[in-house]
Amino acid sequence: MSGGENIRRLLEATGIYRLTGSSPVDWEADAYEAGLDQAEAALAELEAGLFLASAPAERLEGWELLLRPQGSTASLEERREALRQAFSAWNRPANLAAMRGLLAAAGVKGSVREEGGKLLVAVEEYQGVTAQEARRMLDRLLPSHLEWEIEAQ
């Protein structure tokens, strides 16, 4: 129920007002409804932007700028997954499974494996970021005590 509908319901419930559609009370309720519709639309947009699962592209771009200077050109779902991984990156154990999750945060579709005490990242595709930006993000996200490199393709 919209705010305007609710106002009309409450006014009619008092028994004092008779809403015919053309009375001054109707006009006032129409004005309130117009203002409430705008406020409700703004709140719905704000609420959608609070969560990665529903945030519009413009809001995702704001979050991406918190992590890196380059916005992503990947699909909305890939961007949401990258942000989800990035925001959860600092609250997980440093194991190989976690390293795989960090690839998405850096905008990399691929795999990671350990060989000779070093992490080797095999890139299938960069998802909306440049190779340079992906390297910079991996450098920030991967544990600093681990050596790593991107394998030649």
Short mmCIF file of C-alpha atoms in Angstrom, two decimals:
data_model
loop_
_atom_site.label_atom_id
_atom_site.label_comp_id
_atom_site.label_asym_id
_atom_site.label_seq_id
_atom_site.Cartn_x
_atom_site.Cartn_y
_atom_site.Cartn_z
CA MET A 1 0.00 0.00 0.00
CA SER A 2 1.40 3.37 -0.97
CA GLY A 3 1.60 6.31 1.41
CA GLY A 4 -1.21 8.11 -0.41
CA GLU A 5 -3.50 5.09 -0.19
CA ASN A 6 -2.69 4.78 3.49
CA ILE A 7 -3.52 8.47 4.13
CA ARG A 8 -6.89 8.05 2.38
CA ARG A 9 -7.62 4.87 4.35
CA LEU A 10 -6.82 6.61 7.64
CA LEU A 11 -8.89 9.70 6.80
CA GLU A 12 -11.90 7.63 5.79
CA ALA A 13 -11.56 5.47 8.91
CA THR A 14 -12.06 8.53 11.15
CA GLY A 15 -15.55 9.05 9.77
CA ILE A 16 -14.93 12.80 9.75
CA TYR A 17 -13.86 13.11 6.11
CA ARG A 18 -15.79 12.18 3.03
CA LEU A 19 -13.44 11.55 0.16
CA THR A 20 -15.37 11.99 -3.06
CA GLY A 21 -12.42 12.53 -5.36
CA SER A 22 -13.11 16.25 -5.83
CA SER A 23 -13.12 17.67 -2.30
CA PRO A 24 -10.40 19.91 -0.84
CA VAL A 25 -9.38 16.99 1.41
CA ASP A 26 -8.90 14.85 -1.71
CA TRP A 27 -6.73 17.55 -3.24
CA GLU A 28 -4.63 17.72 -0.11
CA ALA A 29 -4.33 13.91 -0.03
CA ASP A 30 -3.28 14.01 -3.71
CA ALA A 31 -0.52 16.50 -2.87
CA TYR A 32 0.67 14.34 0.04
CA GLU A 33 0.60 11.28 -2.20
CA ALA A 34 2.74 12.98 -4.85
CA GLY A 35 5.37 13.86 -2.26
CA LEU A 36 5.24 10.45 -0.62
CA ASP A 37 5.58 8.70 -3.99
CA GLN A 38 8.82 10.58 -4.61
CA ALA A 39 10.11 9.77 -1.13
CA GLU A 40 9.16 6.10 -1.47
CA ALA A 41 10.92 5.87 -4.85
CA ALA A 42 14.06 7.46 -3.41
CA LEU A 43 14.00 5.06 -0.45
CA ALA A 44 13.50 2.05 -2.73
CA GLU A 45 16.52 3.14 -4.80
CA LEU A 46 18.58 3.66 -1.66
CA GLU A 47 17.57 0.27 -0.27
CA ALA A 48 18.46 -1.51 -3.53
CA GLY A 49 21.91 0.09 -3.39
CA LEU A 50 22.61 -1.19 0.11
CA PHE A 51 23.19 -4.77 -0.99
CA LEU A 52 25.52 -6.18 -3.63
CA ALA A 53 22.83 -8.55 -4.87
CA SER A 54 20.51 -5.71 -5.87
CA ALA A 55 22.77 -2.69 -6.30
CA PRO A 56 22.56 -0.88 -9.63
CA ALA A 57 25.67 -0.41 -11.76
CA GLU A 58 26.24 3.15 -10.51
CA ARG A 59 26.38 1.99 -6.88
CA LEU A 60 28.71 -0.89 -7.76
CA GLU A 61 31.03 1.62 -9.40
CA GLY A 62 31.20 3.57 -6.14
CA TRP A 63 32.20 0.43 -4.26
CA GLU A 64 34.74 -0.51 -6.92
CA LEU A 65 36.38 2.89 -6.56
CA LEU A 66 36.96 2.10 -2.87
CA LEU A 67 39.17 -0.79 -4.00
CA ARG A 68 40.81 0.44 -7.18
CA PRO A 69 40.93 3.50 -9.41
CA GLN A 70 39.64 1.60 -12.43
CA GLY A 71 35.97 0.68 -12.61
CA SER A 72 35.04 -2.66 -14.13
CA THR A 73 33.39 -3.18 -17.49
CA ALA A 74 32.37 -6.76 -16.66
CA SER A 75 28.74 -7.86 -16.38
CA LEU A 76 26.75 -6.87 -13.30
CA GLU A 77 26.92 -10.41 -11.92
CA GLU A 78 30.69 -10.63 -12.40
CA ARG A 79 31.11 -7.22 -10.75
CA ARG A 80 28.92 -8.24 -7.81
CA GLU A 81 30.92 -11.46 -7.33
CA ALA A 82 34.22 -9.57 -7.52
CA LEU A 83 33.04 -7.11 -4.86
CA ARG A 84 31.64 -9.87 -2.66
CA GLN A 85 34.99 -11.66 -2.79
CA ALA A 86 36.95 -8.46 -2.20
CA PHE A 87 34.90 -7.42 0.82
CA SER A 88 35.18 -10.89 2.35
CA ALA A 89 38.88 -11.29 1.50
CA TRP A 90 40.20 -10.08 4.83
CA ASN A 91 38.00 -12.35 6.88
CA ARG A 92 39.08 -15.77 5.65
CA PRO A 93 41.92 -18.19 6.25
CA ALA A 94 44.90 -18.08 3.92
CA ASN A 95 44.53 -21.39 2.14
CA LEU A 96 44.48 -22.36 -1.53
CA ALA A 97 40.67 -22.42 -1.69
CA ALA A 98 40.60 -18.85 -0.39
CA MET A 99 43.16 -17.82 -2.99
CA ARG A 100 40.79 -19.00 -5.73
CA GLY A 101 38.13 -16.69 -4.36
CA LEU A 102 40.53 -13.76 -4.47
CA LEU A 103 40.92 -14.16 -8.23
CA ALA A 104 37.34 -13.00 -8.75
CA ALA A 105 37.97 -10.04 -6.47
CA ALA A 106 40.86 -9.02 -8.71
CA GLY A 107 38.78 -9.40 -11.86
CA VAL A 108 40.44 -12.63 -12.96
CA LYS A 109 38.70 -15.71 -14.25
CA GLY A 110 41.15 -18.55 -13.87
CA SER A 111 42.79 -20.86 -11.39
CA VAL A 112 45.58 -20.82 -8.85
CA ARG A 113 47.90 -23.60 -7.76
CA GLU A 114 50.97 -23.91 -5.61
CA GLU A 115 54.24 -25.08 -7.06
CA GLY A 116 57.66 -24.85 -5.46
CA GLY A 117 56.42 -22.63 -2.63
CA LYS A 118 54.96 -20.12 -5.07
CA LEU A 119 51.39 -19.45 -6.16
CA LEU A 120 50.89 -19.68 -9.90
CA VAL A 121 47.87 -17.89 -11.31
CA ALA A 122 46.56 -19.17 -14.65
CA VAL A 123 44.40 -16.49 -16.23
CA GLU A 124 41.61 -17.56 -18.56
CA GLU A 125 40.22 -14.05 -18.93
CA TYR A 126 40.34 -10.63 -17.31
CA GLN A 127 36.81 -9.66 -16.32
CA GLY A 128 36.34 -5.98 -16.92
CA VAL A 129 39.80 -4.87 -15.76
CA THR A 130 43.17 -4.55 -17.40
CA ALA A 131 45.96 -7.05 -16.75
CA GLN A 132 47.86 -4.31 -14.90
CA GLU A 133 44.89 -3.57 -12.62
CA ALA A 134 44.37 -7.28 -11.93
CA ARG A 135 48.05 -7.61 -10.94
CA ARG A 136 47.76 -4.61 -8.64
CA MET A 137 44.64 -6.04 -6.97
CA LEU A 138 46.21 -9.50 -6.58
CA ASP A 139 49.24 -7.86 -5.00
CA ARG A 140 46.93 -6.17 -2.48
CA LEU A 141 44.73 -9.20 -1.82
CA LEU A 142 47.14 -12.14 -1.72
CA PRO A 143 49.03 -12.66 1.54
CA SER A 144 52.23 -10.63 1.41
CA HIS A 145 54.41 -13.49 2.66
CA LEU A 146 53.59 -15.61 -0.40
CA GLU A 147 55.38 -15.30 -3.70
CA TRP A 148 53.12 -15.39 -6.71
CA GLU A 149 53.15 -14.84 -10.43
CA ILE A 150 50.84 -14.96 -13.37
CA GLU A 151 51.75 -17.84 -15.67
CA ALA A 152 52.56 -17.06 -19.27
CA GLN A 153 49.62 -17.84 -21.50
#
